[in-house]
């Protein structure tokens, strides 16, 4: 194809070499421009589309570190964008047969802000598909406040209760780290799950421990849905830091903990920083949170060390670089004007 | 000599062309190979797109069900009055968390327009991003508080009134926006001042939607009590049940009332007075708008608590501060 006309060489005019040069230049440049455009299309365009996608769909969990993969699945992006818009009114979202169920275990106890906390937590959970809320009260019997609240929300729920024995209860407000709050309640929920679901059951599920005063983004629930064993992510406002997070190496494996407070704990993570696959819970029926003799900050480790090793952990939230859950705490309301007898009508529920 | 030179050039050229052609072919093969890699991950991708498709289908179903239900539930009016929620906000550690859970509540309320006013000289990317991803109808404004009116570090929260300039800016925008829109329907609406750390039930929004002038209801965990409320007799507000300075003209919290849009537009001068003494901020607005017997009691004649004046603790940052002093603070690029 290369027209090597040596014949015309002899009769060289000034134009001929010029034309030949031009042809030569074109033929040199052509394959490179093709190469560059092909490479350009493959790397830049999917990245751009992914960025736009992330901007429009806050719930997209497919942050694209591999642009090449996505160039083959344009349709996926379109579906995601359409899902975004008509979202407001369906509550709770319809139950899907294929999404794994997220079992959210929340221990709660009576105090003035309880109804407010549970209300706003319910408002959050109402957006999550296939969610099962297991609310465990620290009380002798199930209170009407919580029963009514659960019924009114329309969520799929299980209402349990178990009272923390008095010698374990935190006395007054004192933060006694040797007695982790909510432990007995969480264990009851785990036991309920083991009694309700059999190991052989193929139903997929994820177990997440959500305290009633934290703040959860909707993206978090979608991140944890793909948990195979135990997945982990950063949590804001714990350990006296802006956030604590697992340390993830370049191959996506957890190798340590980025915390100041005792980073040598087996699992230096907050209760809100991990989720466990239901199957793992069911297959290790002896794994519970340790009640007695647990040092401050070791409660999570007491459960997780029975379930997984560090290398089995699955980092989520873009390899643990995004904060999707905040360990907020609600101030104790000042009720000084109630006085000894109570100024307000005690029949009014708050 | 000339021919040899030409020959050399020719061979060089040929070689170059062959090499670049091979390179192109290699790249194309690489392209093909990438698709092969995704062939292995395609089942996962397929599952994901199948799940998403299923989600989309189910939501479509729900929407259809809602659409058929709506004629029975909604009144004759084509669309319910819009609730304009004005939220002042300022940058602090828990800001993103507060706005996130607030938006999650608002996402359940139909016909809600969120007006977020930042206490800042310019719009921050944190709030811009959050609002964009929230899925809500919103307006993003900003209005910095004058330095002498701003709370300093260590000041108790009651020392200076907060959010005044921001709420007034929200009102100003609303008035301007509505003036630009013709038609009587644009006058239908309710204005509510929602602080970003309170807790709102979904019922309160439905209660306030029918506001004709100013409606009121109890607020939990405020005024040093379990709740504060207007006392209703014969369907009218006669006095207020509050433990703190009940002699105020309107002794209630910002979260305890809503004003109809009509009233806001009819009184273009009505706004919050930043110079008002402590606790009289609400009164400074309401005094010019309504009298006590014109107030409309909601929430079952003010016997139910549907909104709570919760406050979020400031997170302890001792270790963070210690690390930052050593230059080892957490990555500031990670937004919290």
XYZ file of C-alpha atoms in Angstrom:
686
model
C 0.000 0.000 0.000
C 2.964 2.156 0.393
C 3.309 3.732 -2.964
C 7.010 3.750 -3.312
C 7.409 5.433 -6.597
C 11.023 5.472 -7.205
C 10.144 6.127 -10.745
C 8.989 9.580 -10.173
C 12.105 10.344 -8.171
C 14.152 11.080 -11.188
C 11.797 13.731 -12.422
C 11.774 15.543 -9.150
C 10.085 18.851 -9.107
C 9.657 20.855 -6.015
C 6.022 19.890 -5.659
C 6.435 16.129 -5.776
C 8.553 15.721 -2.681
C 6.250 18.165 -0.936
C 3.222 16.101 -1.772
C 5.027 12.966 -0.836
C 6.126 14.576 2.379
C 2.604 15.539 3.141
C 1.396 12.047 2.427
C 4.178 10.711 4.580
C 3.354 13.046 7.425
C -0.312 12.148 7.239
C 0.458 8.478 7.254
C 2.710 8.929 10.250
C 0.283 10.994 12.220
C -2.824 8.986 11.412
C -2.196 5.894 13.490
C -1.156 8.006 16.461
C -4.254 10.153 16.337
C -6.355 7.013 16.152
C -4.466 5.573 19.059
C -4.846 8.699 21.109
C -8.552 9.112 20.426
C -9.222 5.501 21.285
C -7.257 5.788 24.522
C -8.859 9.140 25.290
C -12.332 7.769 24.850
C -11.658 4.833 27.025
C -10.230 6.648 29.997
C -11.614 10.157 30.083
C -15.201 9.812 28.918
C -16.302 7.121 31.383
C -14.632 9.104 34.187
C -16.541 12.210 33.195
C -19.772 10.317 32.986
C -19.073 8.737 36.349
C -18.496 12.129 37.945
C -21.737 13.479 36.572
C -23.439 10.324 37.676
C -22.124 10.734 41.203
C -23.266 14.290 41.219
C -26.798 13.423 40.239
C -27.198 10.297 42.229
C -25.977 10.619 45.739
C -26.842 7.024 46.366
C -24.613 5.653 43.639
C -22.112 3.363 45.197
C -20.255 2.615 42.009
C -17.471 5.117 42.381
C -15.414 4.298 39.367
C -11.826 3.566 39.991
C -11.879 1.377 36.923
C -13.203 3.487 34.127
C -12.839 0.706 31.615
C -15.429 -1.503 33.224
C -18.086 1.119 33.083
C -17.655 1.857 29.430
C -19.291 -1.494 28.852
C -22.303 -0.801 31.044
C -23.853 2.472 29.985
C -27.316 1.161 30.595
C -26.656 0.803 34.297
C -25.995 4.538 34.576
C -29.206 5.438 32.809
C -31.280 3.323 35.125
C -29.628 4.896 38.154
C -30.372 8.422 36.972
C -34.021 7.684 36.331
C -34.422 6.094 39.778
C -33.430 9.377 41.375
C -36.315 11.597 40.505
C -39.648 10.158 41.611
C -38.488 9.221 45.027
C -40.264 11.328 47.541
C -43.543 9.689 48.337
C -43.154 5.957 48.677
C -42.663 5.099 52.305
C -41.495 2.617 53.137
C -40.066 1.519 49.820
C -41.690 -1.598 48.400
C -40.173 -4.916 49.384
C -37.972 -6.475 46.751
C -37.463 -10.205 46.427
C -33.858 -10.014 45.416
C -32.314 -7.364 47.647
C -30.738 -8.693 50.834
C -32.615 -7.607 53.949
C -30.823 -5.261 56.302
C -31.626 -6.119 59.917
C -31.006 -2.965 61.940
C -30.616 -3.658 65.660
C -31.287 -0.622 67.830
C -31.173 -0.760 71.611
C -33.155 2.033 73.234
C -34.092 3.209 76.703
C -36.580 5.658 78.128
C -35.485 9.208 78.536
C -36.965 12.553 77.472
C -35.391 12.566 74.029
C -36.268 8.943 73.254
C -39.337 9.620 71.141
C -37.561 12.384 69.210
C -34.550 10.147 68.515
C -36.653 7.213 67.391
C -38.809 9.505 65.242
C -35.941 10.889 63.277
C -34.257 7.514 63.019
C -37.489 6.085 61.664
C -37.682 8.935 59.155
C -34.278 7.871 57.912
C -35.017 4.150 57.852
C -38.232 4.677 55.916
C -36.128 5.426 52.864
C -34.223 2.148 52.900
C -35.492 -0.789 50.861
C -35.815 -4.188 52.486
C -35.145 -2.949 55.974
C -36.131 -4.823 59.095
C -35.865 -2.790 62.291
C -35.243 -4.756 65.466
C -35.859 -2.359 68.329
C -34.895 -3.682 71.766
C -36.033 -1.691 74.778
C -34.123 -1.641 78.027
C -37.257 -2.105 80.081
C -39.265 -4.650 81.963
C -42.008 -4.630 79.410
C -42.579 -3.061 76.052
C -43.645 0.543 76.475
C -46.710 1.919 74.698
C -44.665 4.879 73.468
C -42.391 2.671 71.423
C -45.148 0.272 70.375
C -47.266 3.121 69.044
C -44.331 4.758 67.316
C -43.375 1.549 65.543
C -46.914 0.947 64.391
C -47.333 4.477 63.096
C -44.195 4.422 61.011
C -45.297 1.501 58.886
C -41.830 -0.006 58.970
C -41.162 -3.710 59.004
C -40.167 -4.171 62.640
C -39.664 -6.506 65.552
C -40.168 -5.089 69.019
C -38.217 -6.802 71.801
C -37.341 -5.871 75.322
C -34.975 -6.972 78.044
C -34.087 -5.074 81.168
C -30.460 -4.577 82.079
C -30.083 -5.996 85.615
C -29.574 -3.277 88.164
C -26.009 -4.136 89.022
C -25.079 -3.681 85.369
C -27.025 -0.525 84.755
C -25.186 2.745 84.482
C -25.935 4.647 87.626
C -27.267 8.123 86.910
C -25.337 9.781 84.149
C -21.896 8.578 85.019
C -20.205 7.209 82.040
C -18.848 3.950 83.375
C -16.888 2.389 80.544
C -16.833 -1.008 82.191
C -20.537 -1.395 81.623
C -21.239 -0.900 77.951
C -24.769 0.266 77.392
C -27.084 -1.721 75.204
C -25.055 -4.942 75.317
C -27.765 -7.163 76.718
C -30.248 -5.708 74.290
C -28.026 -6.339 71.282
C -27.386 -9.875 72.412
C -31.100 -10.480 72.689
C -31.539 -9.326 69.126
C -28.786 -11.662 67.971
C -30.471 -14.500 69.777
C -33.783 -13.625 68.181
C -32.195 -13.715 64.749
C -30.674 -17.108 65.449
C -33.997 -18.444 66.655
C -35.923 -17.022 63.740
C -33.662 -17.828 60.831
C -32.071 -21.206 60.306
C -28.528 -21.587 59.042
C -29.702 -23.522 56.032
C -32.061 -20.767 55.013
C -30.827 -19.191 51.824
C -32.359 -15.824 52.684
C -29.639 -13.230 52.450
C -29.383 -10.609 55.151
C -27.077 -8.103 56.719
C -26.971 -7.228 60.423
C -26.172 -3.659 61.478
C -26.097 -2.191 64.973
C -27.577 1.308 64.862
C -27.754 3.354 68.030
C -30.709 5.669 68.232
C -28.778 8.911 68.471
C -26.392 8.511 65.551
C -26.911 9.938 62.070
C -26.892 7.653 59.045
C -26.736 8.589 55.392
C -28.831 6.567 52.978
C -25.718 5.695 51.028
C -24.430 3.755 54.024
C -27.213 1.192 53.820
C -26.546 0.534 50.181
C -22.835 0.140 50.897
C -23.446 -2.515 53.505
C -25.896 -4.486 51.410
C -23.077 -6.243 49.588
C -21.405 -7.521 52.762
C -20.149 -11.064 52.408
C -18.704 -11.501 55.889
C -17.998 -8.277 57.758
C -17.695 -4.902 56.093
C -16.210 -1.793 57.678
C -16.137 1.964 57.015
C -15.182 5.232 58.719
C -17.273 6.763 61.512
C -17.244 10.491 62.351
C -16.857 11.985 65.833
C -15.548 8.926 67.650
C -12.373 8.480 69.609
C -11.952 12.208 70.005
C -11.246 12.615 66.296
C -13.058 14.031 63.304
C -13.406 10.432 62.228
C -11.888 7.034 62.876
C -11.367 4.705 59.984
C -9.805 1.368 59.104
C -6.468 1.452 57.350
C -6.784 0.012 53.876
C -3.802 -0.944 51.732
C -3.507 -0.584 47.997
C -4.981 -4.001 47.288
C -8.102 -3.144 49.267
C -7.398 -5.089 52.441
C -7.708 -3.791 55.989
C -4.420 -3.948 57.825
C -4.902 -1.647 60.769
C -6.890 1.107 62.388
C -6.445 4.841 62.076
C -7.340 5.785 65.646
C -5.631 7.462 68.541
C -7.489 5.667 71.276
C -5.924 2.225 71.567
C -5.346 1.423 67.893
C -4.066 -2.007 68.896
C -7.460 -3.305 69.784
C -8.306 -6.340 67.630
C -11.081 -4.268 66.063
C -10.644 -0.595 66.844
C -14.001 0.349 65.401
C -17.248 1.824 66.631
C -20.541 -0.051 66.764
C -21.748 1.976 63.792
C -18.675 1.210 61.746
C -19.340 -2.341 60.645
C -22.010 -4.724 59.406
C -22.113 -8.523 59.501
C -23.617 -10.915 57.018
C -26.565 -12.740 58.570
C -25.234 -16.076 57.473
C -22.069 -15.507 59.450
C -24.106 -14.679 62.546
C -26.164 -17.824 62.126
C -23.194 -20.068 61.444
C -21.378 -18.972 64.610
C -24.103 -19.284 67.226
C -21.727 -18.786 70.120
C -20.676 -15.276 69.030
C -22.141 -12.605 71.304
C -21.036 -9.315 72.793
C -19.125 -9.996 75.983
C -20.953 -8.748 79.064
C -18.470 -8.810 81.876
C -14.903 -7.648 82.065
C -14.901 -5.745 78.817
C -12.517 -2.814 78.728
C -13.747 0.469 77.370
C -13.751 0.366 73.593
C -13.395 -3.386 73.360
C -17.026 -4.267 73.081
C -17.051 -4.418 69.313
C -13.930 -6.565 69.344
C -15.554 -8.990 71.752
C -18.060 -9.890 69.047
C -15.999 -9.477 65.923
C -13.091 -11.606 67.029
C -15.461 -14.563 67.179
C -16.607 -13.934 63.643
C -13.754 -12.794 61.418
C -10.071 -12.057 61.159
C -8.643 -8.739 60.057
C -7.943 -9.989 56.546
C -11.555 -11.002 56.010
C -12.833 -7.469 56.481
C -14.367 -5.779 53.459
C -13.722 -2.046 53.279
C -16.624 0.034 51.991
C -17.256 3.750 51.399
C -14.705 4.049 48.621
C -12.006 2.055 50.407
C -12.824 3.828 53.661
C -12.287 7.341 52.376
C -15.862 8.653 52.722
C -17.734 9.382 55.921
C -21.278 8.059 55.717
C -22.189 7.781 59.386
C -21.786 10.268 62.235
C -21.639 9.393 65.915
C -23.781 12.361 66.948
C -24.933 12.629 70.544
C -27.979 14.555 71.661
C -27.688 16.934 74.559
C -29.582 16.080 77.641
C -32.416 18.596 77.692
C -32.505 21.056 80.552
C -35.692 20.353 82.470
C -35.048 22.635 85.403
C -38.387 24.406 85.121
C -40.278 21.196 85.672
C -39.434 21.467 89.330
C -40.050 18.670 91.802
C -43.696 18.010 91.049
C -43.535 18.430 87.320
C -44.950 21.528 85.732
C -46.273 19.954 82.580
C -49.047 17.439 82.207
C -47.469 14.026 82.461
C -50.173 12.535 80.266
C -48.792 14.346 77.256
C -46.273 12.087 75.591
C -43.004 13.649 74.449
C 23.934 8.648 -2.839
C 20.597 10.345 -3.197
C 18.785 7.061 -3.766
C 20.470 5.452 -0.781
C 19.441 8.385 1.350
C 15.940 8.073 -0.013
C 15.954 4.369 0.565
C 17.034 4.877 4.139
C 14.303 7.413 4.678
C 11.861 5.085 3.016
C 12.798 2.171 5.246
C 12.687 4.359 8.298
C 9.316 5.548 7.262
C 8.102 2.047 6.563
C 9.404 0.841 9.889
C 7.797 3.710 11.698
C 4.520 3.129 10.028
C 4.570 -0.578 10.759
C 5.451 0.058 14.393
C 2.688 2.578 14.869
C 0.250 0.299 13.106
C 1.245 -2.546 15.376
C 0.808 -0.247 18.331
C -2.674 0.639 17.202
C -3.562 -2.986 16.674
C -2.190 -3.786 20.116
C -4.265 -1.022 21.640
C -7.345 -2.259 19.905
C -6.630 -5.709 21.218
C -6.186 -4.251 24.681
C -9.557 -2.667 24.259
C -10.960 -5.997 23.347
C -9.264 -7.535 26.342
C -10.752 -4.997 28.679
C -14.139 -5.970 27.527
C -13.125 -9.550 28.239
C -12.221 -8.603 31.803
C -15.619 -7.085 32.253
C -17.063 -10.269 30.880
C -15.932 -11.871 34.128
C -17.393 -9.067 36.218
C -20.428 -8.735 34.021
C -22.503 -11.115 36.123
C -21.914 -8.800 39.091
C -22.683 -5.756 37.002
C -25.678 -7.519 35.577
C -26.932 -8.297 39.054
C -26.471 -4.695 40.036
C -28.322 -3.365 37.017
C -30.982 -6.008 37.490
C -31.401 -4.962 41.109
C -31.525 -1.344 40.136
C -34.031 -2.109 37.444
C -36.112 -3.974 39.967
C -35.878 -1.043 42.383
C -36.933 1.314 39.647
C -39.832 -0.926 38.672
C -41.032 -1.170 42.251
C -40.841 2.566 42.709
C -42.796 3.053 39.508
C -45.387 0.682 40.935
C -45.544 2.643 44.158
C -45.897 5.850 42.248
C -48.809 4.422 40.304
C -50.446 3.255 43.510
C -49.946 6.671 45.052
C -51.386 8.286 41.947
C -54.544 6.201 42.155
C -54.784 6.758 45.913
C -54.337 10.487 45.664
C -57.782 11.423 44.359
C -59.247 9.886 47.514
C -56.783 11.371 49.965
C -56.130 14.842 48.650
C -58.664 17.677 48.818
C -60.299 19.131 45.718
C -57.391 21.537 45.139
C -55.029 20.306 42.444
C -51.944 20.512 44.610
C -51.598 21.034 48.345
C -50.113 24.338 49.530
C -46.350 24.334 49.515
C -44.560 24.468 52.830
C -41.575 26.806 52.655
C -39.124 25.728 55.316
C -36.493 28.342 56.163
C -33.440 26.822 57.833
C -30.488 28.949 58.915
C -27.296 26.946 59.159
C -23.646 27.553 59.959
C -20.473 25.599 59.529
C -19.450 23.390 62.407
C -18.479 19.765 62.806
C -21.978 18.354 63.024
C -23.409 20.514 60.233
C -23.358 17.836 57.547
C -24.869 15.251 59.884
C -27.656 17.624 60.972
C -28.545 18.659 57.445
C -28.420 15.024 56.290
C -30.929 13.775 58.782
C -33.078 16.854 58.329
C -33.203 16.259 54.590
C -34.139 12.635 55.231
C -37.199 13.835 57.147
C -38.142 16.453 54.558
C -37.891 13.904 51.771
C -41.090 12.354 53.100
C -43.091 15.592 52.951
C -44.796 16.371 49.638
C -44.825 19.921 48.321
C -41.992 21.103 50.504
C -39.568 23.793 49.445
C -36.442 23.982 51.579
C -34.795 27.385 51.860
C -31.351 26.921 53.375
C -29.553 30.107 54.363
C -25.909 29.761 55.308
C -24.265 32.060 57.818
C -21.375 32.600 55.474
C -20.077 35.184 53.022
C -20.414 32.640 50.242
C -22.043 29.301 49.515
C -19.985 26.411 50.818
C -19.404 23.298 48.707
C -20.505 21.045 51.584
C -24.019 22.489 51.621
C -24.165 22.893 47.849
C -23.333 19.224 47.351
C -25.679 18.040 50.062
C -28.624 19.954 48.652
C -27.915 18.747 45.149
C -27.876 15.131 46.222
C -30.807 15.431 48.600
C -33.535 15.076 45.991
C -35.462 17.956 47.524
C -36.793 21.141 45.999
C -34.562 23.762 47.506
C -33.181 27.268 47.401
C -29.649 27.842 48.604
C -28.956 31.301 50.022
C -26.292 32.808 52.198
C -26.076 35.811 54.484
C -23.204 36.378 56.903
C -23.945 37.576 60.429
C -22.281 40.850 61.368
C -19.211 40.247 63.532
C -20.500 42.016 66.598
C -23.676 39.961 66.512
C -21.921 36.649 66.100
C -21.462 34.249 68.987
C -17.806 33.780 69.837
C -16.154 30.543 70.855
C -17.063 29.835 74.436
C -20.108 32.086 74.497
C -23.226 30.485 75.893
C -25.755 29.812 73.184
C -28.304 32.203 74.594
C -26.017 35.236 74.654
C -26.861 36.539 71.207
C -29.794 35.747 68.976
C -28.872 33.329 66.222
C -30.065 32.952 62.708
C -31.770 36.361 62.552
C -30.110 37.685 59.435
C -30.462 34.318 57.775
C -34.172 33.963 58.456
C -34.771 37.518 57.299
C -32.862 36.779 54.127
C -35.075 33.755 53.592
C -38.152 35.929 53.970
C -36.737 38.518 51.632
C -36.032 35.948 48.942
C -39.464 34.440 49.331
C -41.170 37.792 48.946
C -39.094 38.638 45.906
C -39.661 35.244 44.343
C -43.396 35.315 44.839
C -43.697 38.830 43.503
C -42.140 37.623 40.293
C -44.695 34.866 39.973
C -48.165 35.859 38.830
C -51.333 34.075 39.722
C -53.211 33.559 42.942
C -52.003 30.015 43.341
C -48.467 31.149 44.016
C -49.756 32.877 47.135
C -50.798 29.586 48.673
C -48.261 28.350 51.071
C -47.015 28.163 54.596
C -43.733 29.469 55.958
C -42.020 27.519 58.744
C -38.756 28.260 60.469
C -36.963 24.989 61.086
C -33.615 24.977 62.853
C -31.214 22.306 61.707
C -30.832 20.529 65.034
C -34.489 20.080 65.966
C -36.489 16.918 65.371
C -39.668 17.036 63.310
C -42.312 14.367 62.973
C -44.019 14.034 59.623
C -47.388 14.885 61.121
C -46.410 18.428 61.994
C -46.097 19.325 58.321
C -49.567 18.088 57.574
C -50.891 20.005 60.566
C -49.391 23.283 59.401
C -50.481 22.984 55.809
C -53.917 24.370 56.575
C -52.612 27.567 58.167
C -54.733 30.603 57.301
C -52.827 33.199 59.309
C -50.547 31.847 62.047
C -50.906 28.385 63.516
C -49.337 27.172 66.734
C -48.653 23.876 68.502
C -46.622 22.451 71.391
C -42.863 22.062 71.222
C -41.092 19.373 73.247
C -37.952 19.749 75.375
C -37.832 23.530 75.373
C -38.030 26.347 77.905
C -36.534 24.162 80.585
C -39.513 21.843 80.453
C -40.702 18.664 78.830
C -42.767 20.776 76.489
C -44.192 24.247 76.062
C -47.613 24.751 74.592
C -50.390 27.207 73.946
C -53.421 26.610 76.152
C -56.573 26.232 74.122
C -60.084 26.864 75.359
C -63.082 26.789 73.082
C -60.874 26.273 70.078
C -58.937 29.474 70.700
C -55.566 30.130 72.287
C -56.109 31.904 75.590
C -52.648 31.797 77.121
C -49.353 29.965 76.982
C -48.068 27.224 79.204
C -44.413 27.940 79.588
C -41.931 27.921 82.445
C -39.861 30.823 81.264
C -40.955 34.442 81.021
C -44.602 33.794 80.230
C -45.195 37.527 80.038
C -43.710 37.691 76.578
C -46.226 38.664 73.855
C -45.695 35.286 72.148
C -43.876 33.012 74.578
C -43.083 30.193 72.199
C -40.225 28.684 70.310
C -39.339 29.201 66.660
C -40.421 25.650 65.935
C -43.841 26.157 67.461
C -45.576 28.223 64.811
C -46.035 28.640 61.080
C -47.135 31.678 59.107
C -49.239 31.575 55.995
C -47.483 32.831 52.895
C -50.309 35.272 52.265
C -49.644 36.985 55.566
C -45.926 37.137 54.906
C -46.496 38.745 51.516
C -49.153 41.125 52.840
C -46.719 42.446 55.449
C -43.512 43.063 53.521
C -41.902 44.830 56.460
C -42.405 42.012 58.957
C -39.145 40.366 59.903
C -37.132 39.262 62.919
C -35.579 41.961 65.063
C -32.004 41.108 65.974
C -31.987 43.718 68.704
C -34.889 42.141 70.528
C -34.065 40.987 74.062
C -33.467 37.308 74.749
C -36.509 35.175 74.076
C -38.407 37.852 72.236
C -37.224 36.984 68.764
C -40.371 35.118 67.833
C -42.524 37.882 69.246
C -40.666 40.491 67.216
C -42.003 38.861 64.067
C -45.430 37.766 65.226
C -46.395 41.006 66.898
C -46.730 42.712 63.552
C -48.684 39.893 62.010
C -51.322 38.560 64.328
C -53.019 38.828 67.708
C -53.286 35.980 70.197
C -56.932 35.232 69.541
C -56.278 34.968 65.810
C -53.868 32.099 66.384
C -54.957 28.734 65.005
C -54.244 25.837 67.364
C -53.079 22.609 65.732
C -51.922 19.198 66.966
C -55.237 18.245 68.453
C -55.910 21.568 70.173
C -52.280 21.736 71.219
C -52.260 18.522 73.195
C -49.772 16.522 71.099
C -46.044 17.058 70.838
C -45.010 16.691 67.209
C -41.745 18.626 67.206
C -38.847 18.524 69.662
C -36.219 21.129 70.385
C -33.329 18.676 70.446
C -29.757 19.945 70.571
C -26.713 18.029 69.425
C -23.611 17.790 71.578
C -20.457 19.326 70.319
C -18.172 16.379 69.532
C -15.054 16.116 71.660
C -12.039 16.859 69.547
C -9.264 16.712 72.130
C -7.336 13.996 70.351
C -7.863 15.617 66.971
C -6.553 18.903 68.284
C -3.540 17.166 69.819
C -2.783 15.473 66.524
C -3.170 18.656 64.581
C -0.692 20.342 66.880
C 1.757 17.632 65.825
C 0.845 18.091 62.212
C -0.778 14.650 62.084
C -4.408 15.671 61.935
C -6.944 13.718 59.940
C -7.166 14.332 56.229
C -9.025 17.602 55.759
C -10.004 16.502 52.257
C -12.318 13.915 53.791
C -15.561 15.764 54.380
C -17.216 15.132 57.701
